[in-house]
Coordinates of C-alpha atoms in Angstrom, one line a residue:
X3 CA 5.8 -30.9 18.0
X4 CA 4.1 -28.6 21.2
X5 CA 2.2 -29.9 23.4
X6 CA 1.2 -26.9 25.5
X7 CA -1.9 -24.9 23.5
X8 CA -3.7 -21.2 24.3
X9 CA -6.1 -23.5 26.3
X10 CA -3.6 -25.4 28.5
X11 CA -2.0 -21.6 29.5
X12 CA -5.3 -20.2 29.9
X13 CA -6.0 -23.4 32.4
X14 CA -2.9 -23.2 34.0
X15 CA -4.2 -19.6 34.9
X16 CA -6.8 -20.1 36.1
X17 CA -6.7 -22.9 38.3
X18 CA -3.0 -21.1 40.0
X19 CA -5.3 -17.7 40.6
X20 CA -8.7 -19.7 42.3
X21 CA -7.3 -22.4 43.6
X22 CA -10.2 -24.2 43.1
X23 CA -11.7 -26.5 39.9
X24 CA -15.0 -25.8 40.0
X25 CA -13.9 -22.0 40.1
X26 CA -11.2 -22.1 37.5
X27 CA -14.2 -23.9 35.1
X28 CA -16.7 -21.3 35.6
X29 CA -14.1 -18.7 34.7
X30 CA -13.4 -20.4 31.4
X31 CA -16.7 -21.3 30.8
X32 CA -16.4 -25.0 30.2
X33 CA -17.2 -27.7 32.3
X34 CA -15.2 -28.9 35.8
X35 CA -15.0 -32.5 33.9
X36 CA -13.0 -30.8 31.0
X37 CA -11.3 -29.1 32.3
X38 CA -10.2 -31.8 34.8
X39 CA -9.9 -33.8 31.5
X40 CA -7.2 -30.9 30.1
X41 CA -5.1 -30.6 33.3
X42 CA -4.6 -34.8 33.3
X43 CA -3.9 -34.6 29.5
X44 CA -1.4 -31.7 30.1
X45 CA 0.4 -33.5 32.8
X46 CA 0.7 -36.5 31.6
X47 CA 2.5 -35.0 28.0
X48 CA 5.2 -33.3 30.4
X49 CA 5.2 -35.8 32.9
X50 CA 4.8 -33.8 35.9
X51 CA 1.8 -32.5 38.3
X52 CA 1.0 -29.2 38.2
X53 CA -1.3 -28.8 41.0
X54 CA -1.5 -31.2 44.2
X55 CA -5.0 -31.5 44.7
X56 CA -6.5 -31.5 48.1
X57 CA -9.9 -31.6 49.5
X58 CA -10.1 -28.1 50.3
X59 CA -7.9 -26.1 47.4
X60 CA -5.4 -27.1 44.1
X61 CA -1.7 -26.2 45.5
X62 CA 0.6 -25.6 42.5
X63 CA 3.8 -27.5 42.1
X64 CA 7.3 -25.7 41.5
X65 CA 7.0 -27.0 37.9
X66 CA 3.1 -25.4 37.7
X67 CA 4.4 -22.4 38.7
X68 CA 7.6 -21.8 36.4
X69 CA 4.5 -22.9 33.4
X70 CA 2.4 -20.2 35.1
X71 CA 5.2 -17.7 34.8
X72 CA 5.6 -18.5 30.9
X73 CA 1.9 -18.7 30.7
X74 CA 1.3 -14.9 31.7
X75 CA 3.9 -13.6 29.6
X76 CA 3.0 -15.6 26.5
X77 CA -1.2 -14.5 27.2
X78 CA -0.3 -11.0 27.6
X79 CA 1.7 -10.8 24.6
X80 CA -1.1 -12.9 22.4
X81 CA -3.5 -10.3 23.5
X82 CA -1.2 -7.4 22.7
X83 CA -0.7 -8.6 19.2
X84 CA -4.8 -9.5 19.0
X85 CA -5.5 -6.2 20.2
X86 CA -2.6 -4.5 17.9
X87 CA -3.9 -6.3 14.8
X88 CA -7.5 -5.5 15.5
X89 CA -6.5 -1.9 16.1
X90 CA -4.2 -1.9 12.1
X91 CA -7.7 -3.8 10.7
X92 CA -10.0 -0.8 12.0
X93 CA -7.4 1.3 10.8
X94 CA -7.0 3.2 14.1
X95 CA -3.2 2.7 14.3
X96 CA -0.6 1.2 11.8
X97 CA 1.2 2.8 8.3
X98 CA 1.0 2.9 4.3
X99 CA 4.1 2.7 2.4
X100 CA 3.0 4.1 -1.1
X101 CA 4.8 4.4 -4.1
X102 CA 4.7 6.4 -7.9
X103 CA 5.9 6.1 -11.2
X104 CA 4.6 9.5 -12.0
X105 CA 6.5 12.6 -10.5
X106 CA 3.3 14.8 -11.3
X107 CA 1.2 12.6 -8.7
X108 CA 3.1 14.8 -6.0
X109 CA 0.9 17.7 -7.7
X110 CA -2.6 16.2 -6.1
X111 CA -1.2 13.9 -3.0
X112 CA -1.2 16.1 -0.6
X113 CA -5.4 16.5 -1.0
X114 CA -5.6 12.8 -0.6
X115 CA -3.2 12.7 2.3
X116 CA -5.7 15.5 3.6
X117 CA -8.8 13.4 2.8
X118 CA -7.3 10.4 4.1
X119 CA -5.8 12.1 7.4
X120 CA -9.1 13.5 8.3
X121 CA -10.2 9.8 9.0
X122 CA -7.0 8.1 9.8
X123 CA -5.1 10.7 11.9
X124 CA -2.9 7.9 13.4
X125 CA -1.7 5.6 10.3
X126 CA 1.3 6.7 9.6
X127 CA 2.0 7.1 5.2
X128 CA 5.0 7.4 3.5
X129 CA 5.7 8.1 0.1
X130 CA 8.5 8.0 -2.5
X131 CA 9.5 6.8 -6.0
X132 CA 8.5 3.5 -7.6
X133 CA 10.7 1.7 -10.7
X134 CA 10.6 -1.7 -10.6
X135 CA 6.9 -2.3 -9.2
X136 CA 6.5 -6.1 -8.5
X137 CA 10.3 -6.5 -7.3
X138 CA 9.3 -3.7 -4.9
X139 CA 5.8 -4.8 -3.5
X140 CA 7.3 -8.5 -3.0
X141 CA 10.0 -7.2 -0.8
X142 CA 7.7 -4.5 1.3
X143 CA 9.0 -1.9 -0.1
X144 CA 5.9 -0.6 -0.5
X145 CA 1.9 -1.7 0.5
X146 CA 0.6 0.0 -2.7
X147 CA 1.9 1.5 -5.8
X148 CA 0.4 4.1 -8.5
X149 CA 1.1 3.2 -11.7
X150 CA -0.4 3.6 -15.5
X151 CA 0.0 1.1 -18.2
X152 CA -0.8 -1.9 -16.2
X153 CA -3.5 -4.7 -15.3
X154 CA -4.2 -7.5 -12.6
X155 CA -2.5 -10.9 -12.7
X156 CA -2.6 -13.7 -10.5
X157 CA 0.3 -11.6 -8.5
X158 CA -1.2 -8.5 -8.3
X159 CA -4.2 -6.5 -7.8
X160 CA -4.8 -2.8 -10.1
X161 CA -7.8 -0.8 -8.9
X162 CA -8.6 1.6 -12.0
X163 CA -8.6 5.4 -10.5
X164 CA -9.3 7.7 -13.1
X165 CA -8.5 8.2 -17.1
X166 CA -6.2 10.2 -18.8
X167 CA -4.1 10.6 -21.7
X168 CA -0.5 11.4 -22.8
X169 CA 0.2 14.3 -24.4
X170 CA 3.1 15.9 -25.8
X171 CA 4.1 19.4 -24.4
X172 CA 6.2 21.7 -26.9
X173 CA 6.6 25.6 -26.9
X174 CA 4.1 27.7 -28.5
X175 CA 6.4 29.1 -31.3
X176 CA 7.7 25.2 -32.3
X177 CA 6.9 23.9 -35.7
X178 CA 4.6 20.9 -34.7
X179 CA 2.3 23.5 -32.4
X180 CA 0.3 24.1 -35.9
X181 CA -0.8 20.5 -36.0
X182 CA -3.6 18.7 -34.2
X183 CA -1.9 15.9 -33.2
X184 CA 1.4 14.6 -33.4
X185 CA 2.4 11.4 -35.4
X186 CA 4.9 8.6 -33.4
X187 CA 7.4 9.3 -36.2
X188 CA 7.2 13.0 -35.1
X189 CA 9.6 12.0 -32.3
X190 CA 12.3 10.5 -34.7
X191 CA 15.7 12.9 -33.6
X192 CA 14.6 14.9 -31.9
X193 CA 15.8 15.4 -28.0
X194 CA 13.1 14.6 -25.1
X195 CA 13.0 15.3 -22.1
X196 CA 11.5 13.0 -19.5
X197 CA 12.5 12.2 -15.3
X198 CA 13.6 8.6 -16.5
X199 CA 16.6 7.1 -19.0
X200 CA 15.9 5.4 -21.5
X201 CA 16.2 2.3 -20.3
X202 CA 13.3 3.2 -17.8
X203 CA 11.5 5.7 -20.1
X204 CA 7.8 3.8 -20.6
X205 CA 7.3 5.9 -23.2
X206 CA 10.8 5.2 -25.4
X207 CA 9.7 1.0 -24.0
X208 CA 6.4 0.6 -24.6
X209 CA 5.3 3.0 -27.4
X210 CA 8.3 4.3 -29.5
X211 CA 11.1 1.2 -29.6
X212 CA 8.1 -1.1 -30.7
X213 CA 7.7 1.4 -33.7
X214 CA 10.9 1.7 -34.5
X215 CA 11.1 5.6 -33.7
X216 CA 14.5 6.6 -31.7
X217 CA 14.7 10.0 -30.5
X218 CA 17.9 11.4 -30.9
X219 CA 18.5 11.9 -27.0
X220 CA 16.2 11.8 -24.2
X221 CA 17.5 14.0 -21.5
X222 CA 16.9 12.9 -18.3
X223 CA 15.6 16.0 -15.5
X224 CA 14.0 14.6 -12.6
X225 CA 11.8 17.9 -11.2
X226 CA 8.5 18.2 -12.9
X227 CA 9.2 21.9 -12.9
X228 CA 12.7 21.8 -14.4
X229 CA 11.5 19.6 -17.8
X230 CA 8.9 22.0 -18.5
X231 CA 11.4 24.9 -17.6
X232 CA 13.5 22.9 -20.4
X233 CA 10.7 22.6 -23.2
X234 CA 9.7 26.2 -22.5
X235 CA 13.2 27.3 -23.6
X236 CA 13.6 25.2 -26.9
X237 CA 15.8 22.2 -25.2
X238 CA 13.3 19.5 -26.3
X239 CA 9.3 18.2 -25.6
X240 CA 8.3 16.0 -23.6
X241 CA 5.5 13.2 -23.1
X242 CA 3.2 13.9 -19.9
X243 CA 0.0 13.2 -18.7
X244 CA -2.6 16.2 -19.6
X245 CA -3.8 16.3 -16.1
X246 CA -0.2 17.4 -15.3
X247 CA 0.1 20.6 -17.3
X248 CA -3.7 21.7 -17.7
X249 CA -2.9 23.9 -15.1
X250 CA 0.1 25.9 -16.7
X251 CA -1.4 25.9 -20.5
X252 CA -3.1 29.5 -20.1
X253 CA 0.2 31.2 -18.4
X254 CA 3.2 29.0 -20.0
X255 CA 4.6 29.6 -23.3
X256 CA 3.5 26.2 -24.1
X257 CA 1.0 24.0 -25.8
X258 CA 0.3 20.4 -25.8
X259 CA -1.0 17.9 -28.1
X260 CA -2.6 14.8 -28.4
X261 CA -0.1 11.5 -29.7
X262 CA -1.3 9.7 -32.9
X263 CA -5.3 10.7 -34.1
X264 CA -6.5 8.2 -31.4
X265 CA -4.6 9.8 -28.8
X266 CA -2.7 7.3 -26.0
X267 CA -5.0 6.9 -23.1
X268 CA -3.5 5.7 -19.7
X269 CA -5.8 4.4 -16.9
X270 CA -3.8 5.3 -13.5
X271 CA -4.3 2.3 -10.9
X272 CA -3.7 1.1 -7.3
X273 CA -1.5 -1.8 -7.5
X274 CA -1.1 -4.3 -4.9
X275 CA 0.0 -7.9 -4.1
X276 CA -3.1 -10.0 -4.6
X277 CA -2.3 -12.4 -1.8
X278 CA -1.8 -9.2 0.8
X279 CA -4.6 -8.7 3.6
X280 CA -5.4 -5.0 2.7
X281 CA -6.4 -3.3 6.2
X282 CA -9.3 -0.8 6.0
X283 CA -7.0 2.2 5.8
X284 CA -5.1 1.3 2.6
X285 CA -9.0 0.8 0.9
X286 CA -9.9 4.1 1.8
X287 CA -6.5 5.7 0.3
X288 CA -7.3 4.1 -2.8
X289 CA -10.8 5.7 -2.5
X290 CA -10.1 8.9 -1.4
X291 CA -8.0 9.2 -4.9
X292 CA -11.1 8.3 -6.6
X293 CA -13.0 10.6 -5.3
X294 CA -10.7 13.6 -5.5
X295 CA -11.6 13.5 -9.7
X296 CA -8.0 14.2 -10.8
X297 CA -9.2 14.7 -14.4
X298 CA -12.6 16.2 -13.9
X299 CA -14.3 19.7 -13.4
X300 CA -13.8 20.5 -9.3
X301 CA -11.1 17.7 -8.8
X302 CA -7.6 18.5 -8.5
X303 CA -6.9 20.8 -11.8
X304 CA -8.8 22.1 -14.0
X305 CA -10.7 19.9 -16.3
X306 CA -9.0 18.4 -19.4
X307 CA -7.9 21.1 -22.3
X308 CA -8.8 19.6 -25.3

């Protein structure tokens, strides 16, 4: 247990700089019987004096001194980290460690970073690739993660930031082109071609094992650009979010398609550790992702094709 407090330094200031208790009690703006009160309670937990009191002035002792010492250091550095914390919570200075499960999100980042850097010049933001989302946000990996497919628990916080839906991108002379949509059983054999394995292929996980559908192979590229080089030149399809290849439809020898009549809609979020302090900066990132419209007329492509 301590006995010294934030007070007792800012005392043992006070009184070594004025020399004088009526001085030193004005300067912390409490009484001269407190903080007479304070010193005697200080001295008598270390068992020392502090000051030698005189009519005219409060000399401090050897041991007062070596306390006054510790006590500027340990001030100066409480007010660093005050003013260093206040600076992180106005979001003047301080950094973002973001992550994504979608290699296409690198096709509209750079607009938020330009949004975002326009207001926070100083925070400092790094990005890179998400797999294992909670395991990584519990050990700092990152601050924030964007993700689809996924709601808040008790552990963590997903802020919706706009809809969309998977779609299946073949080329334009394959037989499934002629069809409006594509059935799950559609994907029975055949070879896809997608920037995760299998074993971390959310589409394979979540949609097709469940069904009992195995493609015959799923070929893992990790470029956005080299899987739809791939499915352009017969290798396979793939499973993408629409937003991500709106942009190529008019100029690619490629078409997409909706999954099942319903379609598979995905709601892309911000995810976060509930119990994490969120400074104003990583708020406005999330915003500034809102308000870019990824999936609407104006935003970051060109509205949705179907």
């Amino acid at each position: 247990m301590y006995n010294l407090e934030i007070k007792h330094l800012r005392m043992i200031c006070a009184l070594a700089e004025s020399e004088n208790m009526t001085r030193a009690a004005e300067k912390l703006f409490i009484t001269q019987s407190a903080l007479s009160q304070q010193l005697k309670d200080i001295e008598t937990k270390l068992g020392t004096d502090l000051f030698f009191r005189t009519r005219k002035k409060m000399i401090i002792t050897e041991g007062g001194r070596q306390l006054q010492k510790t006590a500027v250091e340990v001030l100066d550095a409480v007010e660093r980290a005050e003013r260093d914390i206040s600076r992180k919570t106005r979001g003047e200075k301080g950094e973002l460690k973001v992550g994504t499960q979608c290699i296409f999100c690198y096709k509209w980042l750079p607009q938020v970073l330009k949004l975002f850097h326009a207001r926070f010049p100083h925070i400092e933001i790094e990005i890179g690739n998400s797999v294992e989302l909670l395991e990584e946000l519990e050990e700092k990996k990152f601050d924030l993660v964007i993700s689809g497919a996924v709601s808040s628990t008790e552990i963590h916080t997903a802020v919706p930031l706009f809809e969309d839906q998977l779609v299946c991108v073949i080329p334009e002379d394959h037989p499934l082109a002629a069809c409006r949509f594509l059935h799950l059983s559609d994907f029975g054999g055949v070879s896809l071609i997608a920037h995760a394995d299998r074993a971390r292929n959310r589409f394979y996980q979540q949609i097709l094992k469940p069904a009992g559908v195995e493609p015959g192979r799923i070929m893992n590229v990790g470029a956005p650009q080299a899987i739809l080089e791939m499915v352009m030149a017969g290798f396979g399809m793939a499973v993408l979010p629409r937003w991500a290849v709106a942009e190529i439809l008019p100029v690619w020898p490629v078409t997409a398609r909706p999954i099942t009549r319903k379609g598979l809609p995905l709601t892309w979020h911000a995810v976060y550790l509930t119990r994490s302090n969120i400074p104003v900066y990583q708020q406005e990132f999330i915003r500034s992702i809102s308000r870019l419209k990824v999936t609407e007329e104006g935003g970051a492509v060109v509205p949705p094709f179907f």
